[in-house]
Amino acid sequence: MIKKIYSSLPSFKTLSFNSGVNILLADKTDNSSEKSTRNGAGKSSLVEIVHFLLGGSCGKESIFRTPELINYSFSMLLNIEGYEITVSRAGSSPSKVRLSFDPQSDFFKMIKTKNGYCKNTDWKIYLGALYFNINADNDEINFRSIFPYFARKQYDGGFLEPTTYFRSQKNSNKQIALSFLLGLDWHLANEQMNLETRKKDLNNLKKIVATQTYKNLLNVSANLKTEITLIEDRVSKLNNNIKAFKVYPEYKKVEEEASEISRQISDLSNKNYLDKQLIDELEKAANEEAANVSELTIDKIYEEVGLKLPDLIKNTYEDAKKFHEAIIKNRRSYLNDEIVELKTKMSERHEELQLLSKKQESKMRILNSHGALEQYNNLQNELNILENNLTERKRQLDILNTIDESKSKIQVSEENLRMKTKRSLDDHFELLKKAILSIEHSSNALYNFKSQLEIGLSKSGISFIMTTDGQKSKGITNMQIFCFDIMLIEMSIFLSRKLRFLIHDSHLFDGVDDRQIKNAIQYAINLSKDLDFQYIITMNSDDLPKFDDLDINDFILPVKLTDKSVDGGLFGIRF
């Protein structure tokens, strides 16, 4: 239980608590804002102090880091099964706490301090061991993940829903915490959380594959395998070609020389062709010249017409004929000389062609058996591109295989976990029954209110659901929270855990009927007395109902808060 809360801040109002029900009242003026109520009267700030001293975070937004409070320490005296320990902490050095306890006590033997101080991280581990018997080596569940159920904070959304204490609390966190608090096999809830993480990772992987680059590869692993096979074959062949490739140092020069020889051969061949055409023409012309010499004489012509050729004409004709024959003979001689000259040139070219052909053959043998460095590099670049494509395709196939295998494994794991969880719930039926009946009893004690706790299997593990008759309202939700938290403190005691206090601030009673508030306080008084636990309530004084057969003043703390004056609040100052 909490015995005392105090501070080095001179204006702070020290609070001393008793066992059972403790009511801290505050007067609230009609014109008070939410901020002035919080920082003025300090009802919600009491919950903040308890969290601060029990390892809660202290970021820049914390009230303990404000200029008005940062240099002051706050302290709390705790009694745990008869053993007392005092914890102090300041906003100026939130990473450490000062502890005061009996060092000879076996109860506190696990606590290690240096000059009375220990790290806040270690303090949280000690609190888990002290209050819930959590092993120090356990990193799957800790004090801070379960304690907020026993001191809900309005600012965090602690009064939105019974089974959660934080507005963005993950379902996996809730399952683990509630499974632990109810004495169930919380390791199954942790397995469920790990399974959900695997499913999330798989979904993220699917998102990657679903991008423009990969979306066409989904569910086509067979085609991808075919593509990989074809690329591998091309890579193998190209590798063999590269291994057999010989680089000739002067390949480019030889290639140019071979090209020049080819050009020369082409030129010579073209010239021979033209000269052959010319020879044919010359031989034809020579033959035609021979045919032009006629065997017909002028005498025969005269004889045919019956005339006698005069001697003078005959002599003149014979001279002309001889002259003409001489011209023809000279012409044929010229043509023959041209033909001989052309044939001689053709012969010379033929010999040159034979030499060039041999040189070309030699060059081509080099070119055919060797390659240029540029060609080799091109082949190597092509191989690199193919190998990169092959690597990419294999990676894509691995991703697809991973998705398929992971999906199958997750489905198997889900079913196995579901069966294990079902068996575990059956094995822990007596604990479940106790929790269910606790809700039943507390809800029956309230006026015109019926609520039930349903615990069962869901797709995401164990489900914890609070149900109620009729329409939901803020007041009904808050009474469900009251019943749920009373159940948690009952289960803590039943499971022989040492946390035996529960704190609710005035927000629990927002929208709640006076008769229900009265019955809730009455039920808490009776139950805390029977089970020996502490219940601390902060309330506005005008919300406290009248009790006919009970002196409620016996449970009201002597310190009364107000926001009517600057020094009326818990801290005695405004900030």
GROMACS .gro file of N, CA, C and O in nm, residues 36 47 106 136 154 269 279 287 302 315 326 342 345 350 353-354 373 379 430 436 440 502 518:
model
   92
   36SER      N    1  -0.675   2.465  -1.517
   36SER     CA    2  -0.662   2.514  -1.380
   36SER      C    3  -0.705   2.409  -1.280
   36SER      O    4  -0.653   2.402  -1.169
   47VAL      N    5  -0.216   1.105  -0.944
   47VAL     CA    6  -0.189   0.985  -1.024
   47VAL      C    7  -0.057   1.003  -1.098
   47VAL      O    8   0.023   0.908  -1.110
  106ASP      N    9   1.574  -0.957   0.366
  106ASP     CA   10   1.580  -1.047   0.253
  106ASP      C   11   1.480  -1.008   0.144
  106ASP      O   12   1.499  -1.040   0.027
  136ALA      N   13   1.388  -1.087  -1.337
  136ALA     CA   14   1.466  -0.973  -1.386
  136ALA      C   15   1.514  -0.994  -1.529
  136ALA      O   16   1.536  -0.896  -1.602
  154GLN      N   17  -0.616   0.987  -1.712
  154GLN     CA   18  -0.711   1.047  -1.805
  154GLN      C   19  -0.640   1.103  -1.927
  154GLN      O   20  -0.686   1.086  -2.041
  269SER      N   21   3.982  -0.657 -10.988
  269SER     CA   22   3.880  -0.741 -11.052
  269SER      C   23   3.792  -0.657 -11.142
  269SER      O   24   3.755  -0.699 -11.254
  279ILE      N   25   3.855  -0.589 -12.483
  279ILE     CA   26   3.920  -0.687 -12.574
  279ILE      C   27   3.816  -0.747 -12.667
  279ILE      O   28   3.840  -0.762 -12.789
  287ASN      N   29   3.785  -0.820 -13.676
  287ASN     CA   30   3.720  -0.915 -13.768
  287ASN      C   31   3.638  -0.842 -13.874
  287ASN      O   32   3.631  -0.881 -13.990
  302TYR      N   33   3.246  -0.440 -16.536
  302TYR     CA   34   3.228  -0.393 -16.673
  302TYR      C   35   3.185  -0.507 -16.764
  302TYR      O   36   3.107  -0.490 -16.857
  315ASN      N   37   4.390   0.112 -16.411
  315ASN     CA   38   4.513   0.136 -16.334
  315ASN      C   39   4.486   0.220 -16.209
  315ASN      O   40   4.541   0.194 -16.101
  326ALA      N   41   4.607  -0.152 -14.766
  326ALA     CA   42   4.716  -0.114 -14.674
  326ALA      C   43   4.659  -0.051 -14.546
  326ALA      O   44   4.706  -0.077 -14.435
  342LEU      N   45   4.622  -0.514 -12.364
  342LEU     CA   46   4.519  -0.533 -12.260
  342LEU      C   47   4.532  -0.670 -12.194
  342LEU      O   48   4.518  -0.683 -12.073
  345LYS      N   49   4.811  -0.660 -11.950
  345LYS     CA   50   4.771  -0.597 -11.823
  345LYS      C   51   4.684  -0.690 -11.740
  345LYS      O   52   4.698  -0.698 -11.617
  350HIS      N   53   4.610  -1.039 -11.276
  350HIS     CA   54   4.578  -1.172 -11.225
  350HIS      C   55   4.684  -1.221 -11.127
  350HIS      O   56   4.651  -1.277 -11.020
  353LEU      N   57   4.639  -1.025 -10.819
  353LEU     CA   58   4.524  -1.077 -10.745
  353LEU      C   59   4.558  -1.202 -10.667
  353LEU      O   60   4.511  -1.222 -10.553
  354GLN      N   61   4.638  -1.289 -10.725
  354GLN     CA   62   4.678  -1.412 -10.655
  354GLN      C   63   4.759  -1.379 -10.530
  354GLN      O   64   4.741  -1.438 -10.423
  373LEU      N   65   4.026  -0.648  -7.851
  373LEU     CA   66   3.995  -0.620  -7.710
  373LEU      C   67   3.857  -0.556  -7.697
  373LEU      O   68   3.783  -0.585  -7.603
  379LEU      N   69   3.174  -0.854  -7.524
  379LEU     CA   70   3.126  -0.985  -7.477
  379LEU      C   71   3.118  -0.988  -7.324
  379LEU      O   72   3.022  -1.040  -7.266
  430GLU      N   73  -1.091  -2.229  -1.413
  430GLU     CA   74  -1.124  -2.182  -1.278
  430GLU      C   75  -1.083  -2.037  -1.258
  430GLU      O   76  -1.154  -1.959  -1.193
  436ILE      N   77  -1.465  -1.372  -1.419
  436ILE     CA   78  -1.600  -1.346  -1.470
  436ILE      C   79  -1.697  -1.319  -1.355
  436ILE      O   80  -1.779  -1.225  -1.361
  440GLU      N   81  -1.928  -0.995  -1.236
  440GLU     CA   82  -2.071  -1.017  -1.210
  440GLU      C   83  -2.110  -0.960  -1.074
  440GLU      O   84  -2.211  -0.889  -1.060
  502LEU      N   85  -0.518   0.029  -0.561
  502LEU     CA   86  -0.585   0.070  -0.684
  502LEU      C   87  -0.619   0.217  -0.671
  502LEU      O   88  -0.665   0.262  -0.565
  518LYS      N   89  -2.239   0.602  -0.517
  518LYS     CA   90  -2.254   0.561  -0.377
  518LYS      C   91  -2.235   0.410  -0.362
  518LYS      O   92  -2.160   0.363  -0.275
   0.00000   0.00000   0.00000
